[in-house]
Amino acid sequence: MLPILRQLHDADGDRARADTLLRMPDSVMLKYHQVIDAACRRVGFEAGSNFLALRVSLALAVRDGAGLPPPDLAASAELFRVGLAEFATRAAT
C-alpha cells in the first residue's frame, strides 16, 4: 500500500484524514479513488468522500480553450478545499 494511503487508513481522526487528503496528489486520487472513498466512508468522514468526488470531477473535467475547467466546478472545488484546510488546521476544541 502506498504510504499516503496508509496514512489515510491510520489517521487519528477526521482532521488528520483531511490533512492527508489535502496533501494527496491528483494522480493518487485518480488511481485509487475507490480505495480512498471506502476509507472515508468506513469511518463516516463524509466531507472526505465529498472532497474526493469534487477533486476527481475537477481532474476529469473537459477544459476550455485556455485549458481551464468549468468555472463553477473550479470555484466549488476551491471553496471546499479552503474549508477543508481550515478544518484540518483548526485546533481541536
PDB file of N, CA and C in Angstrom:
ATOM      1  N   MET A   1       0.848  -1.176   0.000  1.00  0.00           N
ATOM      2  CA  MET A   1       0.000   0.000   0.000  1.00  0.00           C
ATOM      3  C   MET A   1       0.895   1.241   0.000  1.00  0.00           C
ATOM      4  N   LEU A   2       0.495   2.231  -0.771  1.00  0.00           N
ATOM      5  CA  LEU A   2       1.249   3.487  -0.803  1.00  0.00           C
ATOM      6  C   LEU A   2       1.264   4.130   0.584  1.00  0.00           C
ATOM      7  N   PRO A   3       2.375   4.756   0.957  1.00  0.00           N
ATOM      8  CA  PRO A   3       2.455   5.383   2.280  1.00  0.00           C
ATOM      9  C   PRO A   3       1.347   6.401   2.549  1.00  0.00           C
ATOM     10  N   ILE A   4       0.969   7.192   1.547  1.00  0.00           N
ATOM     11  CA  ILE A   4      -0.071   8.198   1.782  1.00  0.00           C
ATOM     12  C   ILE A   4      -1.437   7.550   1.992  1.00  0.00           C
ATOM     13  N   LEU A   5      -1.669   6.412   1.360  1.00  0.00           N
ATOM     14  CA  LEU A   5      -2.911   5.680   1.601  1.00  0.00           C
ATOM     15  C   LEU A   5      -2.895   5.052   2.990  1.00  0.00           C
ATOM     16  N   ARG A   6      -1.737   4.568   3.418  1.00  0.00           N
ATOM     17  CA  ARG A   6      -1.598   4.018   4.767  1.00  0.00           C
ATOM     18  C   ARG A   6      -1.858   5.126   5.787  1.00  0.00           C
ATOM     19  N   GLN A   7      -1.349   6.337   5.516  1.00  0.00           N
ATOM     20  CA  GLN A   7      -1.597   7.474   6.414  1.00  0.00           C
ATOM     21  C   GLN A   7      -3.089   7.728   6.550  1.00  0.00           C
ATOM     22  N   LEU A   8      -3.799   7.676   5.434  1.00  0.00           N
ATOM     23  CA  LEU A   8      -5.244   7.909   5.463  1.00  0.00           C
ATOM     24  C   LEU A   8      -5.937   6.836   6.296  1.00  0.00           C
ATOM     25  N   HIS A   9      -5.577   5.592   6.093  1.00  0.00           N
ATOM     26  CA  HIS A   9      -6.192   4.494   6.840  1.00  0.00           C
ATOM     27  C   HIS A   9      -5.871   4.564   8.327  1.00  0.00           C
ATOM     28  N   ASP A  10      -4.655   4.980   8.659  1.00  0.00           N
ATOM     29  CA  ASP A  10      -4.214   5.008  10.054  1.00  0.00           C
ATOM     30  C   ASP A  10      -4.454   6.352  10.750  1.00  0.00           C
ATOM     31  N   ALA A  11      -5.042   7.309  10.056  1.00  0.00           N
ATOM     32  CA  ALA A  11      -5.213   8.664  10.605  1.00  0.00           C
ATOM     33  C   ALA A  11      -5.998   8.632  11.913  1.00  0.00           C
ATOM     34  N   ASP A  12      -5.573   9.486  12.815  1.00  0.00           N
ATOM     35  CA  ASP A  12      -6.212   9.606  14.117  1.00  0.00           C
ATOM     36  C   ASP A  12      -7.229  10.748  14.085  1.00  0.00           C
ATOM     37  N   GLY A  13      -8.365  10.497  13.485  1.00  0.00           N
ATOM     38  CA  GLY A  13      -9.430  11.486  13.443  1.00  0.00           C
ATOM     39  C   GLY A  13      -9.590  12.147  12.085  1.00  0.00           C
ATOM     40  N   ASP A  14     -10.700  12.869  11.956  1.00  0.00           N
ATOM     41  CA  ASP A  14     -11.045  13.494  10.680  1.00  0.00           C
ATOM     42  C   ASP A  14     -10.103  14.627  10.293  1.00  0.00           C
ATOM     43  N   ARG A  15      -9.576  15.350  11.266  1.00  0.00           N
ATOM     44  CA  ARG A  15      -8.628  16.422  10.933  1.00  0.00           C
ATOM     45  C   ARG A  15      -7.373  15.844  10.267  1.00  0.00           C
ATOM     46  N   ALA A  16      -6.877  14.752  10.791  1.00  0.00           N
ATOM     47  CA  ALA A  16      -5.706  14.099  10.198  1.00  0.00           C
ATOM     48  C   ALA A  16      -6.049  13.530   8.825  1.00  0.00           C
ATOM     49  N   ARG A  17      -7.264  12.992   8.671  1.00  0.00           N
ATOM     50  CA  ARG A  17      -7.683  12.492   7.371  1.00  0.00           C
ATOM     51  C   ARG A  17      -7.789  13.634   6.364  1.00  0.00           C
ATOM     52  N   ALA A  18      -8.347  14.764   6.803  1.00  0.00           N
ATOM     53  CA  ALA A  18      -8.460  15.929   5.926  1.00  0.00           C
ATOM     54  C   ALA A  18      -7.075  16.399   5.490  1.00  0.00           C
ATOM     55  N   ASP A  19      -6.137  16.450   6.422  1.00  0.00           N
ATOM     56  CA  ASP A  19      -4.773  16.864   6.102  1.00  0.00           C
ATOM     57  C   ASP A  19      -4.155  15.938   5.052  1.00  0.00           C
ATOM     58  N   THR A  20      -4.354  14.653   5.205  1.00  0.00           N
ATOM     59  CA  THR A  20      -3.816  13.686   4.248  1.00  0.00           C
ATOM     60  C   THR A  20      -4.451  13.871   2.878  1.00  0.00           C
ATOM     61  N   LEU A  21      -5.756  14.060   2.827  1.00  0.00           N
ATOM     62  CA  LEU A  21      -6.431  14.264   1.544  1.00  0.00           C
ATOM     63  C   LEU A  21      -5.956  15.535   0.853  1.00  0.00           C
ATOM     64  N   LEU A  22      -5.730  16.578   1.618  1.00  0.00           N
ATOM     65  CA  LEU A  22      -5.262  17.834   1.037  1.00  0.00           C
ATOM     66  C   LEU A  22      -3.862  17.712   0.444  1.00  0.00           C
ATOM     67  N   ARG A  23      -3.047  16.848   1.001  1.00  0.00           N
ATOM     68  CA  ARG A  23      -1.674  16.655   0.534  1.00  0.00           C
ATOM     69  C   ARG A  23      -1.569  15.622  -0.595  1.00  0.00           C
ATOM     70  N   MET A  24      -2.628  14.883  -0.819  1.00  0.00           N
ATOM     71  CA  MET A  24      -2.594  13.774  -1.771  1.00  0.00           C
ATOM     72  C   MET A  24      -2.527  14.269  -3.212  1.00  0.00           C
ATOM     73  N   PRO A  25      -1.591  13.728  -3.997  1.00  0.00           N
ATOM     74  CA  PRO A  25      -1.501  14.113  -5.411  1.00  0.00           C
ATOM     75  C   PRO A  25      -2.744  13.673  -6.192  1.00  0.00           C
ATOM     76  N   ASP A  26      -3.067  14.443  -7.223  1.00  0.00           N
ATOM     77  CA  ASP A  26      -4.201  14.092  -8.073  1.00  0.00           C
ATOM     78  C   ASP A  26      -4.033  12.702  -8.677  1.00  0.00           C
ATOM     79  N   SER A  27      -2.804  12.353  -9.044  1.00  0.00           N
ATOM     80  CA  SER A  27      -2.579  11.042  -9.668  1.00  0.00           C
ATOM     81  C   SER A  27      -2.985   9.902  -8.735  1.00  0.00           C
ATOM     82  N   VAL A  28      -2.720  10.067  -7.443  1.00  0.00           N
ATOM     83  CA  VAL A  28      -3.099   9.038  -6.466  1.00  0.00           C
ATOM     84  C   VAL A  28      -4.617   9.027  -6.311  1.00  0.00           C
ATOM     85  N   MET A  29      -5.217  10.204  -6.231  1.00  0.00           N
ATOM     86  CA  MET A  29      -6.676  10.270  -6.095  1.00  0.00           C
ATOM     87  C   MET A  29      -7.378   9.630  -7.284  1.00  0.00           C
ATOM     88  N   LEU A  30      -6.859   9.883  -8.468  1.00  0.00           N
ATOM     89  CA  LEU A  30      -7.492   9.309  -9.657  1.00  0.00           C
ATOM     90  C   LEU A  30      -7.344   7.792  -9.702  1.00  0.00           C
ATOM     91  N   LYS A  31      -6.171   7.311  -9.397  1.00  0.00           N
ATOM     92  CA  LYS A  31      -5.917   5.866  -9.488  1.00  0.00           C
ATOM     93  C   LYS A  31      -6.595   5.074  -8.375  1.00  0.00           C
ATOM     94  N   TYR A  32      -6.642   5.650  -7.179  1.00  0.00           N
ATOM     95  CA  TYR A  32      -7.125   4.915  -6.009  1.00  0.00           C
ATOM     96  C   TYR A  32      -8.403   5.511  -5.421  1.00  0.00           C
ATOM     97  N   HIS A  33      -9.189   6.212  -6.233  1.00  0.00           N
ATOM     98  CA  HIS A  33     -10.350   6.911  -5.675  1.00  0.00           C
ATOM     99  C   HIS A  33     -11.327   5.965  -4.979  1.00  0.00           C
ATOM    100  N   GLN A  34     -11.470   4.743  -5.456  1.00  0.00           N
ATOM    101  CA  GLN A  34     -12.394   3.812  -4.792  1.00  0.00           C
ATOM    102  C   GLN A  34     -11.871   3.396  -3.416  1.00  0.00           C
ATOM    103  N   VAL A  35     -10.572   3.184  -3.309  1.00  0.00           N
ATOM    104  CA  VAL A  35      -9.953   2.815  -2.027  1.00  0.00           C
ATOM    105  C   VAL A  35     -10.066   3.980  -1.037  1.00  0.00           C
ATOM    106  N   ILE A  36      -9.803   5.180  -1.527  1.00  0.00           N
ATOM    107  CA  ILE A  36      -9.853   6.377  -0.679  1.00  0.00           C
ATOM    108  C   ILE A  36     -11.275   6.621  -0.209  1.00  0.00           C
ATOM    109  N   ASP A  37     -12.225   6.525  -1.124  1.00  0.00           N
ATOM    110  CA  ASP A  37     -13.625   6.725  -0.770  1.00  0.00           C
ATOM    111  C   ASP A  37     -14.076   5.698   0.265  1.00  0.00           C
ATOM    112  N   ALA A  38     -13.682   4.452   0.081  1.00  0.00           N
ATOM    113  CA  ALA A  38     -14.051   3.402   1.043  1.00  0.00           C
ATOM    114  C   ALA A  38     -13.457   3.695   2.423  1.00  0.00           C
ATOM    115  N   ALA A  39     -12.231   4.196   2.452  1.00  0.00           N
ATOM    116  CA  ALA A  39     -11.595   4.521   3.738  1.00  0.00           C
ATOM    117  C   ALA A  39     -12.340   5.653   4.439  1.00  0.00           C
ATOM    118  N   CYS A  40     -12.764   6.649   3.671  1.00  0.00           N
ATOM    119  CA  CYS A  40     -13.511   7.763   4.264  1.00  0.00           C
ATOM    120  C   CYS A  40     -14.885   7.308   4.749  1.00  0.00           C
ATOM    121  N   ARG A  41     -15.559   6.534   3.936  1.00  0.00           N
ATOM    122  CA  ARG A  41     -16.903   6.068   4.296  1.00  0.00           C
ATOM    123  C   ARG A  41     -16.882   5.114   5.489  1.00  0.00           C
ATOM    124  N   ARG A  42     -15.841   4.298   5.571  1.00  0.00           N
ATOM    125  CA  ARG A  42     -15.729   3.334   6.671  1.00  0.00           C
ATOM    126  C   ARG A  42     -15.792   4.020   8.028  1.00  0.00           C
ATOM    127  N   VAL A  43     -15.225   5.225   8.116  1.00  0.00           N
ATOM    128  CA  VAL A  43     -15.190   5.942   9.397  1.00  0.00           C
ATOM    129  C   VAL A  43     -16.203   7.079   9.460  1.00  0.00           C
ATOM    130  N   GLY A  44     -17.051   7.197   8.440  1.00  0.00           N
ATOM    131  CA  GLY A  44     -18.081   8.236   8.445  1.00  0.00           C
ATOM    132  C   GLY A  44     -17.570   9.627   8.138  1.00  0.00           C
ATOM    133  N   PHE A  45     -16.463   9.720   7.407  1.00  0.00           N
ATOM    134  CA  PHE A  45     -15.887  11.023   7.051  1.00  0.00           C
ATOM    135  C   PHE A  45     -16.475  11.463   5.712  1.00  0.00           C
ATOM    136  N   GLU A  46     -17.729  11.911   5.761  1.00  0.00           N
ATOM    137  CA  GLU A  46     -18.465  12.296   4.560  1.00  0.00           C
ATOM    138  C   GLU A  46     -17.800  13.455   3.820  1.00  0.00           C
ATOM    139  N   ALA A  47     -17.254  14.406   4.566  1.00  0.00           N
ATOM    140  CA  ALA A  47     -16.569  15.537   3.930  1.00  0.00           C
ATOM    141  C   ALA A  47     -15.396  15.048   3.085  1.00  0.00           C
ATOM    142  N   GLY A  48     -14.712  14.024   3.548  1.00  0.00           N
ATOM    143  CA  GLY A  48     -13.602  13.458   2.783  1.00  0.00           C
ATOM    144  C   GLY A  48     -14.079  12.825   1.495  1.00  0.00           C
ATOM    145  N   SER A  49     -15.162  12.084   1.555  1.00  0.00           N
ATOM    146  CA  SER A  49     -15.741  11.476   0.352  1.00  0.00           C
ATOM    147  C   SER A  49     -16.180  12.542  -0.641  1.00  0.00           C
ATOM    148  N   ASN A  50     -16.798  13.592  -0.125  1.00  0.00           N
ATOM    149  CA  ASN A  50     -17.261  14.678  -0.988  1.00  0.00           C
ATOM    150  C   ASN A  50     -16.093  15.434  -1.622  1.00  0.00           C
ATOM    151  N   PHE A  51     -15.042  15.681  -0.835  1.00  0.00           N
ATOM    152  CA  PHE A  51     -13.859  16.349  -1.360  1.00  0.00           C
ATOM    153  C   PHE A  51     -13.211  15.506  -2.452  1.00  0.00           C
ATOM    154  N   LEU A  52     -13.109  14.227  -2.215  1.00  0.00           N
ATOM    155  CA  LEU A  52     -12.552  13.308  -3.208  1.00  0.00           C
ATOM    156  C   LEU A  52     -13.359  13.371  -4.509  1.00  0.00           C
ATOM    157  N   ALA A  53     -14.676  13.293  -4.410  1.00  0.00           N
ATOM    158  CA  ALA A  53     -15.532  13.323  -5.598  1.00  0.00           C
ATOM    159  C   ALA A  53     -15.339  14.627  -6.373  1.00  0.00           C
ATOM    160  N   LEU A  54     -15.221  15.721  -5.663  1.00  0.00           N
ATOM    161  CA  LEU A  54     -15.030  17.013  -6.307  1.00  0.00           C
ATOM    162  C   LEU A  54     -13.673  17.096  -6.998  1.00  0.00           C
ATOM    163  N   ARG A  55     -12.625  16.632  -6.336  1.00  0.00           N
ATOM    164  CA  ARG A  55     -11.289  16.674  -6.945  1.00  0.00           C
ATOM    165  C   ARG A  55     -11.186  15.758  -8.154  1.00  0.00           C
ATOM    166  N   VAL A  56     -11.798  14.584  -8.077  1.00  0.00           N
ATOM    167  CA  VAL A  56     -11.781  13.671  -9.223  1.00  0.00           C
ATOM    168  C   VAL A  56     -12.558  14.297 -10.382  1.00  0.00           C
ATOM    169  N   SER A  57     -13.715  14.873 -10.086  1.00  0.00           N
ATOM    170  CA  SER A  57     -14.509  15.544 -11.128  1.00  0.00           C
ATOM    171  C   SER A  57     -13.725  16.676 -11.775  1.00  0.00           C
ATOM    172  N   LEU A  58     -13.030  17.446 -10.964  1.00  0.00           N
ATOM    173  CA  LEU A  58     -12.237  18.557 -11.477  1.00  0.00           C
ATOM    174  C   LEU A  58     -11.102  18.049 -12.360  1.00  0.00           C
ATOM    175  N   ALA A  59     -10.441  16.998 -11.933  1.00  0.00           N
ATOM    176  CA  ALA A  59      -9.327  16.450 -12.710  1.00  0.00           C
ATOM    177  C   ALA A  59      -9.791  15.876 -14.045  1.00  0.00           C
ATOM    178  N   LEU A  60     -11.000  15.351 -14.078  1.00  0.00           N
ATOM    179  CA  LEU A  60     -11.518  14.719 -15.301  1.00  0.00           C
ATOM    180  C   LEU A  60     -12.329  15.663 -16.187  1.00  0.00           C
ATOM    181  N   ALA A  61     -12.550  16.892 -15.718  1.00  0.00           N
ATOM    182  CA  ALA A  61     -13.390  17.841 -16.452  1.00  0.00           C
ATOM    183  C   ALA A  61     -12.763  18.243 -17.782  1.00  0.00           C
ATOM    184  N   VAL A  62     -13.615  18.402 -18.777  1.00  0.00           N
ATOM    185  CA  VAL A  62     -13.178  18.919 -20.072  1.00  0.00           C
ATOM    186  C   VAL A  62     -12.801  20.388 -19.889  1.00  0.00           C
ATOM    187  N   ARG A  63     -11.679  20.766 -20.454  1.00  0.00           N
ATOM    188  CA  ARG A  63     -11.162  22.126 -20.328  1.00  0.00           C
ATOM    189  C   ARG A  63     -11.634  22.996 -21.486  1.00  0.00           C
ATOM    190  N   ASP A  64     -11.587  24.316 -21.256  1.00  0.00           N
ATOM    191  CA  ASP A  64     -11.912  25.248 -22.332  1.00  0.00           C
ATOM    192  C   ASP A  64     -10.660  25.508 -23.166  1.00  0.00           C
ATOM    193  N   GLY A  65     -10.747  26.423 -24.100  1.00  0.00           N
ATOM    194  CA  GLY A  65      -9.646  26.713 -24.997  1.00  0.00           C
ATOM    195  C   GLY A  65      -8.397  27.223 -24.300  1.00  0.00           C
ATOM    196  N   ALA A  66      -8.545  27.746 -23.086  1.00  0.00           N
ATOM    197  CA  ALA A  66      -7.404  28.227 -22.309  1.00  0.00           C
ATOM    198  C   ALA A  66      -6.884  27.161 -21.350  1.00  0.00           C
ATOM    199  N   GLY A  67      -7.491  25.972 -21.401  1.00  0.00           N
ATOM    200  CA  GLY A  67      -7.053  24.884 -20.531  1.00  0.00           C
ATOM    201  C   GLY A  67      -7.666  24.910 -19.151  1.00  0.00           C
ATOM    202  N   LEU A  68      -8.702  25.707 -18.966  1.00  0.00           N
ATOM    203  CA  LEU A  68      -9.333  25.849 -17.654  1.00  0.00           C
ATOM    204  C   LEU A  68     -10.575  24.968 -17.536  1.00  0.00           C
ATOM    205  N   PRO A  69     -10.819  24.417 -16.338  1.00  0.00           N
ATOM    206  CA  PRO A  69     -12.033  23.622 -16.133  1.00  0.00           C
ATOM    207  C   PRO A  69     -13.242  24.553 -16.052  1.00  0.00           C
ATOM    208  N   PRO A  70     -14.436  24.005 -16.071  1.00  0.00           N
ATOM    209  CA  PRO A  70     -15.635  24.840 -15.941  1.00  0.00           C
ATOM    210  C   PRO A  70     -15.533  25.725 -14.691  1.00  0.00           C
ATOM    211  N   PRO A  71     -15.819  27.020 -14.837  1.00  0.00           N
ATOM    212  CA  PRO A  71     -15.645  27.958 -13.713  1.00  0.00           C
ATOM    213  C   PRO A  71     -16.429  27.578 -12.455  1.00  0.00           C
ATOM    214  N   ASP A  72     -17.655  27.101 -12.606  1.00  0.00           N
ATOM    215  CA  ASP A  72     -18.448  26.756 -11.423  1.00  0.00           C
ATOM    216  C   ASP A  72     -17.846  25.569 -10.667  1.00  0.00           C
ATOM    217  N   LEU A  73     -17.327  24.597 -11.404  1.00  0.00           N
ATOM    218  CA  LEU A  73     -16.693  23.441 -10.776  1.00  0.00           C
ATOM    219  C   LEU A  73     -15.393  23.850 -10.085  1.00  0.00           C
ATOM    220  N   ALA A  74     -14.603  24.679 -10.748  1.00  0.00           N
ATOM    221  CA  ALA A  74     -13.345  25.144 -10.161  1.00  0.00           C
ATOM    222  C   ALA A  74     -13.604  25.962  -8.898  1.00  0.00           C
ATOM    223  N   ALA A  75     -14.624  26.808  -8.924  1.00  0.00           N
ATOM    224  CA  ALA A  75     -14.951  27.637  -7.758  1.00  0.00           C
ATOM    225  C   ALA A  75     -15.431  26.763  -6.600  1.00  0.00           C
ATOM    226  N   SER A  76     -16.263  25.785  -6.892  1.00  0.00           N
ATOM    227  CA  SER A  76     -16.750  24.881  -5.842  1.00  0.00           C
ATOM    228  C   SER A  76     -15.596  24.100  -5.219  1.00  0.00           C
ATOM    229  N   ALA A  77     -14.700  23.616  -6.061  1.00  0.00           N
ATOM    230  CA  ALA A  77     -13.557  22.853  -5.561  1.00  0.00           C
ATOM    231  C   ALA A  77     -12.663  23.719  -4.682  1.00  0.00           C
ATOM    232  N   GLU A  78     -12.457  24.953  -5.077  1.00  0.00           N
ATOM    233  CA  GLU A  78     -11.606  25.844  -4.285  1.00  0.00           C
ATOM    234  C   GLU A  78     -12.256  26.184  -2.939  1.00  0.00           C
ATOM    235  N   LEU A  79     -13.538  26.459  -2.937  1.00  0.00           N
ATOM    236  CA  LEU A  79     -14.234  26.748  -1.676  1.00  0.00           C
ATOM    237  C   LEU A  79     -14.175  25.546  -0.734  1.00  0.00           C
ATOM    238  N   PHE A  80     -14.375  24.362  -1.271  1.00  0.00           N
ATOM    239  CA  PHE A  80     -14.327  23.151  -0.458  1.00  0.00           C
ATOM    240  C   PHE A  80     -12.917  22.943   0.078  1.00  0.00           C
ATOM    241  N   ARG A  81     -11.901  23.151  -0.791  1.00  0.00           N
ATOM    242  CA  ARG A  81     -10.513  22.988  -0.373  1.00  0.00           C
ATOM    243  C   ARG A  81     -10.180  23.929   0.780  1.00  0.00           C
ATOM    244  N   VAL A  82     -10.597  25.185   0.664  1.00  0.00           N
ATOM    245  CA  VAL A  82     -10.334  26.166   1.720  1.00  0.00           C
ATOM    246  C   VAL A  82     -11.004  25.737   3.022  1.00  0.00           C
ATOM    247  N   GLY A  83     -12.248  25.318   2.942  1.00  0.00           N
ATOM    248  CA  GLY A  83     -12.963  24.877   4.143  1.00  0.00           C
ATOM    249  C   GLY A  83     -12.324  23.658   4.781  1.00  0.00           C
ATOM    250  N   LEU A  84     -11.910  22.713   3.965  1.00  0.00           N
ATOM    251  CA  LEU A  84     -11.277  21.508   4.497  1.00  0.00           C
ATOM    252  C   LEU A  84      -9.923  21.842   5.119  1.00  0.00           C
ATOM    253  N   ALA A  85      -9.194  22.760   4.497  1.00  0.00           N
ATOM    254  CA  ALA A  85      -7.898  23.173   5.042  1.00  0.00           C
ATOM    255  C   ALA A  85      -8.076  23.876   6.389  1.00  0.00           C
ATOM    256  N   GLU A  86      -9.089  24.713   6.490  1.00  0.00           N
ATOM    257  CA  GLU A  86      -9.368  25.367   7.778  1.00  0.00           C
ATOM    258  C   GLU A  86      -9.718  24.341   8.838  1.00  0.00           C
ATOM    259  N   PHE A  87     -10.530  23.371   8.466  1.00  0.00           N
ATOM    260  CA  PHE A  87     -10.898  22.305   9.404  1.00  0.00           C
ATOM    261  C   PHE A  87      -9.677  21.507   9.832  1.00  0.00           C
ATOM    262  N   ALA A  88      -8.816  21.172   8.878  1.00  0.00           N
ATOM    263  CA  ALA A  88      -7.631  20.350   9.170  1.00  0.00           C
ATOM    264  C   ALA A  88      -6.660  21.057  10.113  1.00  0.00           C
ATOM    265  N   THR A  89      -6.581  22.364  10.025  1.00  0.00           N
ATOM    266  CA  THR A  89      -5.597  23.103  10.831  1.00  0.00           C
ATOM    267  C   THR A  89      -6.180  23.696  12.109  1.00  0.00           C
ATOM    268  N   ARG A  90      -7.490  23.650  12.243  1.00  0.00           N
ATOM    269  CA  ARG A  90      -8.140  24.184  13.442  1.00  0.00           C
ATOM    270  C   ARG A  90      -7.816  23.294  14.645  1.00  0.00           C
ATOM    271  N   ALA A  91      -7.492  23.914  15.737  1.00  0.00           N
ATOM    272  CA  ALA A  91      -7.204  23.156  16.970  1.00  0.00           C
ATOM    273  C   ALA A  91      -8.486  22.466  17.447  1.00  0.00           C
ATOM    274  N   ALA A  92      -8.331  21.263  17.905  1.00  0.00           N
ATOM    275  CA  ALA A  92      -9.476  20.518  18.441  1.00  0.00           C
ATOM    276  C   ALA A  92     -10.023  21.253  19.659  1.00  0.00           C
ATOM    277  N   THR A  93     -11.343  21.327  19.715  1.00  0.00           N
ATOM    278  CA  THR A  93     -11.985  22.014  20.853  1.00  0.00           C
ATOM    279  C   THR A  93     -12.810  21.058  21.665  1.00  0.00           C
TER     280      THR A  93
END
